[in-house]
XYZ file of C-alpha atoms in Angstrom:
729
model
C -24.312 -44.378 -55.279
C -24.300 -47.489 -53.061
C -21.014 -46.356 -51.456
C -22.504 -42.933 -50.629
C -25.571 -44.572 -49.035
C -23.321 -46.787 -46.901
C -21.260 -43.789 -45.748
C -24.458 -41.875 -44.871
C -25.740 -44.903 -42.944
C -22.450 -45.129 -41.009
C -22.634 -41.426 -40.141
C -26.278 -41.616 -38.964
C -25.562 -44.731 -36.945
C -22.599 -42.989 -35.304
C -24.710 -39.945 -34.371
C -27.482 -42.108 -32.901
C -24.965 -44.209 -30.981
C -23.196 -41.097 -29.689
C -26.470 -39.610 -28.448
C -27.474 -42.932 -26.909
C -24.106 -43.341 -25.149
C -24.225 -39.740 -23.887
C -27.745 -40.302 -22.564
C -26.663 -43.512 -20.818
C -23.644 -41.754 -19.364
C -25.826 -38.881 -18.123
C -28.221 -41.375 -16.513
C -25.302 -43.201 -14.954
C -23.745 -39.975 -13.666
C -27.047 -38.774 -12.271
C -27.019 -41.700 -9.865
C -23.562 -40.885 -8.542
C -22.903 -38.374 -5.781
C -20.101 -37.200 -3.530
C -20.101 -38.576 0.007
C -18.273 -36.722 2.773
C -16.701 -39.117 5.263
C -15.232 -38.237 8.667
C -13.210 -40.843 10.594
C -13.185 -40.215 14.348
C -11.403 -41.904 17.259
C -14.254 -42.898 19.596
C -12.174 -42.729 22.789
C -10.541 -39.318 22.286
C -13.008 -37.855 19.734
C -10.064 -36.841 17.498
C -10.335 -36.749 13.695
C -8.070 -39.279 11.931
C -6.654 -37.749 8.743
C -4.413 -40.552 7.413
C -6.942 -43.349 6.874
C -7.710 -44.916 3.490
C -11.327 -44.459 2.339
C -12.531 -46.431 -0.716
C -15.722 -47.135 -2.641
C -15.635 -49.907 -5.272
C -11.850 -49.998 -5.159
C -11.503 -46.266 -5.783
C -10.950 -43.686 -3.079
C -8.502 -41.476 -1.304
C -6.102 -41.397 1.617
C -6.143 -37.608 1.813
C -8.414 -35.661 4.143
C -8.923 -31.935 3.720
C -8.097 -29.300 6.341
C -11.243 -30.169 8.304
C -10.539 -33.916 8.253
C -13.158 -34.673 5.524
C -12.626 -37.438 2.938
C -14.604 -37.024 -0.309
C -15.467 -40.101 -2.413
C -17.788 -40.708 -5.350
C -20.473 -43.337 -4.708
C -23.927 -44.695 -5.517
C -26.724 -46.041 -3.335
C -25.859 -49.472 -1.816
C -22.139 -49.131 -2.594
C -19.803 -50.489 0.072
C -17.603 -47.942 1.841
C -14.333 -49.376 3.198
C -12.250 -47.447 5.767
C -8.843 -48.910 6.649
C -5.774 -47.929 8.654
C -2.828 -49.884 10.120
C -3.902 -48.934 13.646
C -7.542 -50.076 13.664
C -9.673 -52.835 12.182
C -11.094 -52.205 8.712
C -14.616 -50.768 8.816
C -17.221 -51.588 6.131
C -20.368 -49.531 5.660
C -23.182 -49.669 3.087
C -24.117 -46.242 1.707
C -27.860 -45.563 2.005
C -28.018 -41.903 0.901
C -25.889 -38.909 -0.027
C -25.743 -37.735 3.599
C -22.399 -37.283 5.373
C -20.951 -40.391 7.017
C -19.215 -40.467 10.371
C -17.120 -43.551 11.105
C -16.254 -44.202 14.764
C -13.234 -46.439 15.353
C -11.905 -48.006 18.536
C -8.423 -48.907 19.738
C -6.636 -46.116 17.873
C -3.328 -45.670 19.792
C -3.423 -41.937 20.387
C -0.218 -41.802 22.433
C 1.755 -44.082 20.125
C 0.620 -42.478 16.898
C 3.757 -40.399 16.259
C 5.968 -43.382 17.075
C 4.098 -45.556 14.623
C 4.336 -42.987 11.869
C 8.059 -42.480 12.311
C 8.718 -46.231 12.213
C 6.432 -46.861 9.263
C 8.175 -44.181 7.280
C 11.429 -46.045 7.669
C 10.246 -49.675 7.513
C 7.426 -49.567 4.967
C 8.933 -47.131 2.464
C 10.878 -49.768 0.521
C 7.937 -52.214 0.577
C 5.584 -49.567 -0.790
C 7.935 -48.724 -3.653
C 8.515 -52.423 -4.414
C 4.753 -52.943 -4.538
C 4.364 -49.966 -6.853
C 6.984 -51.389 -9.208
C 5.375 -54.865 -9.056
C 1.937 -53.549 -10.109
C 3.400 -51.208 -12.744
C 2.381 -53.408 -15.695
C -0.645 -55.017 -14.050
C -2.713 -52.391 -12.247
C -1.863 -48.718 -12.627
C -4.287 -47.704 -9.844
C -2.617 -49.924 -7.281
C 0.806 -48.835 -8.413
C -0.057 -45.142 -8.079
C -1.710 -45.773 -4.700
C 1.466 -47.334 -3.298
C 3.571 -44.457 -4.633
C 1.198 -41.923 -3.061
C 1.509 -43.605 0.330
C 5.276 -43.774 -0.011
C 5.471 -40.050 -0.759
C 3.020 -39.155 1.992
C 4.885 -41.037 4.708
C 8.376 -39.883 3.855
C 10.373 -36.668 3.671
C 13.804 -38.072 2.764
C 15.060 -36.724 -0.558
C 16.587 -40.010 -1.759
C 13.436 -42.026 -1.094
C 11.222 -39.401 -2.677
C 13.500 -39.291 -5.722
C 13.118 -43.071 -6.099
C 9.331 -42.766 -5.723
C 9.103 -40.163 -8.478
C 11.396 -42.218 -10.704
C 9.124 -45.284 -10.326
C 6.123 -43.031 -10.960
C 7.778 -41.928 -14.202
C 8.343 -45.603 -15.130
C 4.644 -46.348 -14.537
C 3.509 -43.489 -16.776
C 6.091 -44.429 -19.406
C 4.795 -48.029 -19.570
C 1.230 -46.772 -19.998
C 2.448 -44.350 -22.704
C 1.679 -41.217 -20.704
C 4.976 -39.713 -21.746
C 4.243 -36.125 -20.712
C 3.513 -37.202 -17.124
C 6.558 -39.477 -17.183
C 8.757 -36.524 -18.204
C 7.279 -34.389 -15.421
C 8.004 -36.956 -12.704
C 11.482 -37.844 -13.974
C 12.277 -34.124 -13.797
C 11.056 -33.938 -10.179
C 13.141 -37.013 -9.311
C 16.251 -35.432 -10.807
C 15.613 -32.298 -8.800
C 15.735 -34.392 -5.620
C 18.580 -36.723 -6.600
C 20.526 -36.539 -9.870
C 21.022 -40.115 -11.124
C 22.185 -41.332 -14.537
C 19.406 -43.957 -14.849
C 16.737 -41.303 -14.293
C 18.360 -38.989 -16.837
C 18.406 -41.853 -19.355
C 14.685 -42.443 -18.833
C 13.990 -38.726 -19.187
C 15.845 -38.576 -22.517
C 14.099 -41.748 -23.774
C 10.595 -40.459 -22.877
C 11.274 -37.109 -24.520
C 12.114 -39.088 -27.668
C 8.911 -41.121 -27.357
C 6.988 -37.864 -26.812
C 8.612 -36.644 -30.059
C 10.551 -33.852 -28.382
C 13.600 -34.742 -30.435
C 15.648 -31.611 -29.741
C 15.189 -31.939 -25.974
C 15.956 -35.642 -26.113
C 19.106 -35.002 -28.153
C 20.272 -32.382 -25.637
C 19.682 -34.750 -22.707
C 21.607 -37.572 -24.369
C 24.516 -35.269 -25.260
C 24.686 -34.056 -21.658
C 24.882 -37.669 -20.520
C 27.911 -38.264 -22.759
C 29.864 -35.905 -20.475
C 28.886 -37.907 -17.376
C 30.617 -40.876 -15.806
C 28.887 -43.858 -17.472
C 29.146 -47.618 -17.325
C 29.739 -49.574 -20.543
C 26.062 -50.484 -20.863
C 25.009 -46.865 -20.265
C 27.386 -45.727 -23.049
C 25.601 -48.169 -25.381
C 22.152 -46.901 -24.363
C 23.117 -43.229 -24.758
C 24.604 -43.684 -28.228
C 21.711 -45.901 -29.315
C 19.282 -43.237 -28.048
C 21.093 -40.529 -30.035
C 20.974 -42.804 -33.098
C 17.192 -43.204 -32.661
C 16.771 -39.411 -32.351
C 18.759 -38.722 -35.538
C 17.014 -41.556 -37.435
C 13.605 -40.092 -36.514
C 14.808 -36.746 -37.893
C 16.221 -38.520 -41.003
C 19.762 -37.456 -40.157
C 21.080 -40.823 -41.324
C 24.817 -40.082 -41.281
C 24.726 -38.932 -37.641
C 22.481 -41.847 -36.703
C 24.939 -44.291 -38.275
C 27.871 -42.771 -36.344
C 26.188 -43.237 -32.952
C 24.782 -46.694 -33.784
C 28.266 -47.807 -34.831
C 29.778 -46.415 -31.599
C 27.155 -48.263 -29.568
C 27.776 -51.482 -31.543
C 31.525 -51.306 -30.924
C 31.004 -50.925 -27.162
C 28.379 -53.719 -27.163
C 30.805 -56.086 -28.919
C 33.552 -55.145 -26.491
C 31.308 -55.838 -23.482
C 29.564 -58.851 -25.116
C 26.062 -57.389 -24.758
C 24.430 -59.803 -27.235
C 20.834 -58.384 -27.332
C 22.183 -54.925 -28.116
C 24.493 -56.300 -30.815
C 21.446 -57.802 -32.548
C 19.377 -54.604 -32.256
C 22.210 -52.350 -33.418
C 22.953 -54.534 -36.489
C 19.291 -54.254 -37.449
C 19.226 -50.486 -36.916
C 22.472 -49.977 -38.838
C 20.994 -52.039 -41.660
C 17.930 -49.740 -41.743
C 20.191 -46.658 -41.831
C 22.322 -48.156 -44.594
C 19.196 -48.912 -46.603
C 18.072 -45.294 -46.239
C 21.538 -44.141 -47.337
C 21.318 -46.398 -50.417
C 23.995 -48.880 -49.267
C 22.030 -51.993 -50.217
C 24.898 -54.487 -49.940
C 25.881 -53.210 -46.499
C 22.232 -53.308 -45.406
C 21.889 -56.937 -46.603
C 24.998 -57.961 -44.668
C 23.848 -56.246 -41.471
C 20.337 -57.717 -41.698
C 21.854 -61.179 -42.209
C 24.006 -60.640 -39.134
C 21.004 -59.569 -37.072
C 19.007 -62.633 -38.230
C 21.844 -64.990 -37.328
C 22.328 -63.392 -33.924
C 18.586 -63.383 -33.171
C 18.213 -67.059 -34.078
C 20.890 -67.883 -31.488
C 19.011 -66.039 -28.731
C 15.469 -67.518 -28.808
C 12.517 -68.004 -31.124
C 10.686 -64.904 -29.970
C 13.721 -62.731 -30.621
C 14.219 -64.456 -33.983
C 10.619 -63.785 -35.046
C 10.972 -60.122 -34.196
C 14.107 -59.741 -36.297
C 12.605 -61.674 -39.193
C 9.725 -59.192 -39.210
C 12.160 -56.300 -39.426
C 13.996 -57.822 -42.381
C 10.727 -58.724 -44.094
C 9.560 -55.135 -43.750
C 12.832 -54.052 -45.324
C 12.202 -56.407 -48.280
C 8.719 -54.936 -48.643
C 10.047 -51.386 -48.789
C 12.642 -52.514 -51.333
C 9.906 -54.186 -53.490
C 11.638 -57.557 -53.048
C 8.317 -59.340 -52.653
C 9.606 -62.877 -53.325
C 12.227 -62.560 -50.610
C 9.610 -61.022 -48.332
C 7.104 -63.867 -48.952
C 9.767 -66.505 -48.395
C 10.939 -64.979 -45.121
C 7.397 -64.354 -43.839
C 6.367 -67.942 -44.615
C 9.334 -69.074 -42.530
C 8.227 -66.708 -39.786
C 4.651 -68.054 -40.050
C 5.825 -71.629 -39.585
C 7.818 -70.690 -36.475
C 4.967 -68.594 -35.090
C 2.481 -71.451 -35.489
C 4.762 -73.645 -33.385
C 4.626 -71.228 -30.458
C 1.529 -71.849 -28.345
C 1.491 -68.415 -26.634
C 3.551 -65.343 -27.258
C 4.197 -62.795 -24.516
C 6.329 -60.367 -26.412
C 8.035 -57.364 -24.821
C 7.026 -53.850 -25.715
C 8.033 -53.013 -29.304
C 11.479 -51.560 -29.662
C 12.753 -48.631 -31.662
C 10.542 -47.496 -34.513
C 8.930 -50.790 -35.696
C 5.800 -51.144 -33.575
C 4.224 -54.264 -35.176
C 3.202 -57.121 -32.939
C 3.935 -60.596 -34.277
C 1.020 -63.067 -34.638
C -0.220 -65.448 -37.334
C -3.117 -63.278 -38.538
C -0.785 -60.342 -39.182
C 1.833 -62.502 -40.857
C -0.816 -64.013 -43.194
C -2.111 -60.511 -43.921
C 1.386 -59.265 -44.869
C 1.992 -62.324 -47.085
C -1.341 -61.686 -48.790
C -0.412 -58.021 -49.240
C 2.917 -59.046 -50.854
C 1.060 -61.354 -53.322
C -1.391 -58.527 -54.030
C 1.482 -56.211 -54.901
C 2.864 -58.944 -57.166
C -0.627 -59.103 -58.771
C -0.963 -62.806 -57.884
C -4.556 -62.382 -56.745
C -5.630 -65.990 -55.995
C -2.675 -66.474 -53.628
C -3.326 -63.048 -52.100
C -7.039 -63.885 -51.534
C -6.092 -67.214 -49.921
C -3.755 -65.601 -47.366
C -6.179 -62.737 -46.709
C -8.914 -65.267 -45.945
C -6.602 -67.095 -43.526
C -5.752 -63.780 -41.886
C -9.452 -62.873 -41.648
C -10.416 -66.206 -40.114
C -7.640 -66.162 -37.519
C -8.243 -62.497 -36.672
C -11.944 -63.218 -36.083
C -11.010 -66.156 -33.885
C -8.501 -64.104 -31.843
C -10.733 -61.012 -31.700
C -8.242 -58.916 -33.672
C -10.835 -56.569 -35.138
C -8.439 -54.284 -37.036
C -6.820 -57.149 -38.996
C -10.226 -58.711 -39.712
C -11.536 -55.428 -41.103
C -8.422 -54.725 -43.240
C -8.281 -58.315 -44.550
C -11.968 -58.143 -45.588
C -11.326 -54.903 -47.481
C -8.329 -56.418 -49.240
C -10.355 -59.508 -50.228
C -13.066 -57.256 -51.721
C -10.465 -55.267 -53.685
C -8.780 -58.457 -54.962
C -12.102 -59.987 -56.164
C -13.045 -56.694 -57.807
C -9.703 -56.661 -59.631
C -10.160 -60.207 -61.024
C -13.749 -59.369 -62.053
C -15.635 -61.422 -59.469
C -18.140 -58.652 -58.618
C -20.418 -60.879 -56.559
C -17.666 -61.870 -54.114
C -16.314 -58.309 -54.163
C -19.750 -56.899 -53.203
C -20.291 -59.579 -50.585
C -16.942 -58.828 -48.890
C -17.477 -55.080 -49.258
C -20.784 -55.357 -47.386
C -18.991 -57.319 -44.678
C -16.343 -54.591 -44.605
C -19.010 -51.844 -44.238
C -20.576 -53.780 -41.392
C -17.168 -54.097 -39.740
C -16.587 -50.353 -40.245
C -19.870 -49.643 -38.438
C -18.868 -51.934 -35.619
C -15.420 -50.357 -35.614
C -17.013 -46.904 -35.238
C -18.919 -48.038 -32.173
C -15.825 -49.741 -30.822
C -13.741 -46.608 -31.417
C -16.269 -44.494 -29.536
C -16.128 -46.900 -26.630
C -12.337 -46.886 -26.722
C -12.329 -43.064 -26.777
C -14.584 -42.960 -23.720
C -12.443 -45.548 -21.958
C -9.330 -43.605 -22.902
C -10.869 -40.406 -21.516
C -11.806 -42.119 -18.276
C -8.366 -43.685 -18.066
C -6.670 -40.349 -18.755
C -8.875 -38.613 -16.199
C -8.094 -41.265 -13.615
C -4.377 -40.905 -14.259
C -4.669 -37.120 -14.217
C -6.506 -37.209 -10.875
C -3.840 -39.433 -9.376
C -1.090 -37.186 -10.690
C -2.878 -34.124 -9.315
C -3.060 -35.751 -5.889
C 0.630 -36.542 -5.995
C 1.457 -33.058 -7.268
C -0.674 -31.476 -4.553
C 1.102 -33.642 -1.983
C 4.471 -32.381 -3.189
C 3.148 -28.813 -3.296
C 1.915 -29.204 0.278
C 5.379 -30.339 1.324
C 6.979 -27.441 -0.503
C 4.390 -25.097 0.984
C 5.167 -26.336 4.485
C 8.883 -25.875 3.861
C 8.184 -22.413 2.473
C 6.054 -21.559 5.497
C 8.822 -22.675 7.842
C 11.392 -20.744 5.821
C 9.161 -17.675 5.702
C 8.463 -17.932 9.417
C 12.198 -18.100 10.108
C 12.880 -15.162 7.794
C 9.970 -13.268 9.293
C 11.407 -13.897 12.747
C 14.802 -12.626 11.610
C 13.214 -9.590 9.973
C 11.177 -8.943 13.114
C 14.301 -9.151 15.269
C 16.190 -6.845 12.924
C 13.203 -4.502 12.803
C 13.011 -4.505 16.604
C 16.706 -3.688 16.817
C 16.298 -0.851 14.332
C 13.287 0.414 16.230
C 15.266 0.256 19.482
C 18.122 2.188 17.888
C 15.651 4.754 16.543
C 13.890 5.046 19.920
C 17.202 5.386 21.761
C 18.343 7.964 19.220
C 15.093 9.886 19.575
C 15.325 9.757 23.368
C 18.935 10.921 23.251
C 17.999 13.645 20.777
C 15.039 14.670 22.931
C 17.250 14.808 26.032
C 19.849 16.860 24.178
C 17.168 19.184 22.828
C 15.624 19.458 26.294
C 19.025 20.183 27.817
C 19.738 22.750 25.125
C 16.298 24.305 25.584
C 16.855 24.393 29.356
C 20.211 26.120 28.977
C 18.758 28.511 26.423
C 15.809 29.217 28.717
C 18.105 29.702 31.693
C 20.439 31.919 29.685
C 17.496 33.906 28.341
C 16.051 34.218 31.821
C 19.393 35.302 33.235
C 19.861 37.730 30.378
C 16.372 39.070 30.880
C 17.010 39.398 34.629
C 20.292 41.164 33.933
C 18.528 43.449 31.453
C 15.793 44.142 33.985
C 18.320 44.856 36.733
C 20.220 47.112 34.385
C 16.991 48.899 33.452
C 16.027 49.329 37.089
C 19.452 50.675 37.905
C 19.186 53.042 34.963
C 15.753 54.195 36.092
C 16.936 54.681 39.638
C 19.849 56.717 38.278
C 17.266 58.810 36.421
C 15.104 59.197 39.551
C 17.938 60.420 41.772
C 18.990 63.398 39.560
C 15.298 64.258 39.095
C 14.755 64.284 42.857
C 17.974 66.199 43.507
C 17.091 68.740 40.828
C 13.696 69.415 42.451
C 15.292 69.640 45.930
C 17.911 72.140 44.733
C 15.129 74.216 43.250
C 13.640 74.394 46.720
C 16.985 75.492 48.221
C 17.306 78.005 45.435
C 13.915 79.462 46.350
C 15.075 79.947 49.985
C 18.238 81.669 48.853
C 16.278 83.850 46.472
C 14.321 85.358 49.411
C 17.461 85.644 51.610
C 16.120 83.049 54.038
C 19.537 81.762 55.046
C 18.331 80.020 58.159
C 15.696 77.952 56.383
C 18.089 77.294 53.518
C 20.693 75.876 55.917
C 18.106 73.786 57.764
C 16.693 72.560 54.478
C 20.122 71.612 53.207
C 20.856 69.766 56.441
C 17.646 67.751 56.240
C 18.132 67.298 52.493
C 21.602 65.851 53.022
C 20.150 63.275 55.443
C 17.512 62.361 52.854
C 20.092 62.168 50.083
C 22.343 59.924 52.139
C 19.447 57.476 52.703
C 18.442 57.590 49.056
C 21.973 56.900 47.895
C 22.347 54.004 50.378
C 19.244 52.334 48.971
C 19.909 53.116 45.304
C 21.416 49.654 44.557
C 18.543 47.694 46.166
C 15.474 46.393 44.334
C 13.472 46.303 47.570
C 13.972 47.901 51.010
C 12.073 47.330 54.283
C 8.780 49.189 54.297
C 9.730 51.003 57.540
C 12.706 52.668 55.765
C 10.445 53.810 52.941
C 8.090 55.447 55.486
C 11.058 57.263 57.088
C 12.168 58.572 53.706
C 8.606 59.671 52.861
C 8.222 61.483 56.184
C 11.543 63.311 55.629
C 10.660 64.191 52.034
C 7.133 65.442 52.881
C 8.582 67.478 55.772
C 11.074 69.138 53.398
C 8.342 69.983 50.907
C 6.032 71.235 53.630
C 8.796 73.573 54.898
C 8.879 75.104 51.493
C 5.113 75.321 50.912
C 3.747 75.836 54.422
C 1.085 78.147 53.201
C -0.041 75.722 50.527
C -0.881 72.472 52.360
C -0.907 70.487 55.515
C -0.229 66.759 55.583
C -0.944 63.616 57.575
C 0.782 60.218 57.407
C -1.368 57.524 58.953
C -0.047 53.974 59.401
C -2.332 51.257 60.719
C -0.791 50.060 63.974
C -1.990 46.475 63.349
C 0.248 46.101 60.309
C 3.399 44.066 60.776
C 5.546 46.264 58.551
C 8.556 43.939 58.814
C 6.761 41.410 56.573
C 6.577 43.862 53.683
C 9.240 45.367 51.458
C 8.997 48.002 48.743
C 11.175 49.306 45.887
C 12.993 52.449 47.094
C 11.593 55.824 46.049
C 8.462 54.135 44.599
C 5.930 56.447 46.350
C 7.957 59.722 46.185
C 6.993 60.626 42.561
C 3.263 60.362 43.369
C 3.661 62.559 46.478
C 5.751 65.013 44.470
C 3.046 65.220 41.768
C 0.362 65.807 44.420
C 2.348 68.765 45.888
C 3.787 70.338 42.760
C 0.896 69.852 40.318
C -2.120 69.813 42.635
C -1.722 71.564 45.969
C 0.738 74.280 44.850
C -1.859 75.869 42.547
C -4.660 76.102 45.115
C -5.690 79.559 46.249
C -6.615 78.225 49.641
C -4.478 75.979 51.772
C -4.809 72.333 50.795
C -4.321 68.983 52.450
C -2.181 65.916 51.663
C -3.177 62.629 53.234
C -0.990 59.498 53.181
C -2.555 56.396 54.689
C -1.281 52.820 54.917
C -3.765 50.039 55.664
C -3.755 46.260 55.303
C -6.280 45.194 52.716
C -5.826 41.470 53.399
C -3.198 39.176 54.866
C -1.075 39.406 51.720
C -1.645 42.992 50.545
C -1.024 46.569 51.780
C -2.957 49.524 50.371
C -1.060 52.840 50.306
C -3.339 55.780 49.496
C -1.982 59.248 48.535
C -4.838 61.712 48.362
C -4.809 65.504 47.839
C -7.494 68.145 47.363
C -5.502 70.081 44.753
C -6.773 71.527 41.506
C -6.839 68.102 39.794
C -5.146 66.606 36.797
C -7.128 68.325 34.047
C -6.729 71.884 35.440
C -3.071 71.229 36.202
C -2.538 70.186 32.590
C -4.229 73.364 31.395
C -1.975 75.595 33.541
C 1.264 74.185 32.096
C 3.219 76.499 29.880
C 3.911 75.682 26.285
C 7.509 74.900 27.187
C 6.363 72.537 29.923
C 3.996 70.794 27.491
C 6.845 70.146 25.127
C 8.819 68.405 27.882
C 7.439 65.020 28.850
C 7.295 64.096 32.522
C 10.253 61.836 33.246
C 9.182 60.956 36.778
C 5.842 59.297 35.998
C 7.015 57.470 32.874
C 10.011 56.164 34.760
C 7.918 54.925 37.681
C 5.530 53.133 35.309
C 8.417 51.335 33.641
C 9.886 50.410 37.038
C 6.566 48.880 38.174
C 6.213 46.931 34.886
C 9.718 45.442 35.194
C 9.294 44.631 38.881
C 5.975 42.921 38.264
C 7.554 40.872 35.452
C 10.375 39.827 37.773
C 8.338 39.265 40.946
C 4.962 38.029 39.675
C 2.646 41.043 39.878
C 3.507 42.291 43.362
C 2.644 45.986 42.723
C -0.444 47.599 41.197
C -1.392 51.316 40.985
C -4.695 53.099 40.393
C -5.137 56.890 39.914
C -8.513 58.589 40.134
C -10.086 62.038 40.603
C -11.516 62.705 44.086
C -14.364 65.050 43.063
C -16.753 64.960 40.160
C -15.555 68.366 39.002
C -12.051 66.889 38.515
C -10.437 68.473 41.552
C -8.337 66.411 43.901
C -6.393 63.247 43.029
C -6.134 59.895 44.752
C -3.383 57.374 44.068
C -3.772 53.817 45.457
C -0.696 51.611 45.484
C -1.274 47.918 46.297
C 1.772 46.081 47.558
C 1.895 42.297 48.116
C 4.226 40.517 50.475
């Protein structure tokens, strides 16, 4: 019941403490704020982006794209701005407002020269400083590495920087970050030492398969004697951790042989001890004893610190083997030697045994051995010594464990009062341990966050470099693609132009050919129509001659034939021409009308009137164009009149470009003439008028609307017909 109450009390105390610590942290955080700092060159008003801005020892040397540094601060904190090219500026923060720092004497013109020199000269110093502070101040170490990476682009130097960064993280047991940076270093410069550290940290991070693969790869590399020892020892550690004892023994033995050959004494000692541990696990007790004895002898020849460490290993082996007397004897010897050493600055624990050696722990282990032997008074005595020394040295864990052991020992021998007293002390120590653990957790979180922030800065720096390289590469590729695209576009444009020219040329030839073909077709059609007109005209003329012969008018028949032959000769001369001078056409018309009038003297009279102001030489007309209209007026209009009719042909100039030729008769008209035709005549279509219409259509198509014709009745009753022919120059 008492134990349950104590546990409940511990739990409640932990909850209250957690709430209290969270409240304090919230209050503390509420006072902090982010200050934006801009550093400006007073003379040139240029933003300086490579200064170092700190508050309380923490800060940044990275400005964002706009030249703003962001730091966390409180009221009255001191802001420190430094740079190699101007004096350090100190400023007390009064509020969370932005801060502008003006600096003088910044060498604007020599800035690039300074940077280029500093990259070469200071790089080694920065890396040396980072390595120096590796075990003392991780913040300083990371700061120096950041500067070294920022001010350098050389692969070798950057590889070294990332290797040292991996060493820093490895020392502070941040093995995942160490692995990450060793990998980056190897990507820049493949070195055996870096690969060894990568394999070791993968082992420490418990990635045994990866570590094994890395070590095996190293075996195929060109190694020095010491590196062969380290690789085989590393493989032995990997197999031992996986309890593959036979394989571990093989590699430890190989490493030991090389160490003996090269006289590497510290490794000979370590490897004897490790082989002894493997032999013990394999059940080879005699071999293990011999190897442990060898390691003890070798360690004693090195120095006391090394001897103490090996004695602890052997004592632990005795404990596991339940050889408590041998363990107590050896630990008492170790205790005597440890008490003689005023201060111990031991190296980091090696291999798998991680115990630190001090008097309180040695007394505790001796007491534990007596407790296992059930010699309780001796056990209590050593536990009390361990507790007293642990309290004096501030070793809280040993003090707490020793108190618990004392309580258990008194309870076993029946001394309940002392058992209860020590148990209460133990409970009190547990409560204090809970508080201490919470504080350690918070400190660990802050430490991890700080390391993570630093790593993120370094990673972002490397990403920025890679991004810049990618941008340059992309710009170059984009330029090449643009050039290639321009060439392709030029080829396409030239091809299109060539194709367009070819198509245009082809279209031109096709158009010209079509035009020529059309012209040839039109000429052929005109010739055909003229060939149709001539027989039609001749047929009508012969009918007239036939009428003279029918009435035995030989004299008129001969005269008619004589005049007809003259007309025919002129018609035949002009039959191959598209156009003839207008004066010739008038002569032909006068001759034709005269011939028709001789035949039908009693039917009509005629007049041909030509305006004297017309310059007839400027006009031309298709041959025999007007004859069909005159023929229609005589044969279908005037011939059927009961009284004598009249045919009037007049030629006037309508405007400067156009002649108007009017053929007017006072015959019976078109409608009455149509009614008088016989059935046989109705069946036969008029060839003359249809042919003349087609001729005019073709000529207008060829010569751009030069001829137009209108036909109208003269009187309202339909008698008389007037044909107007308009002829352009």
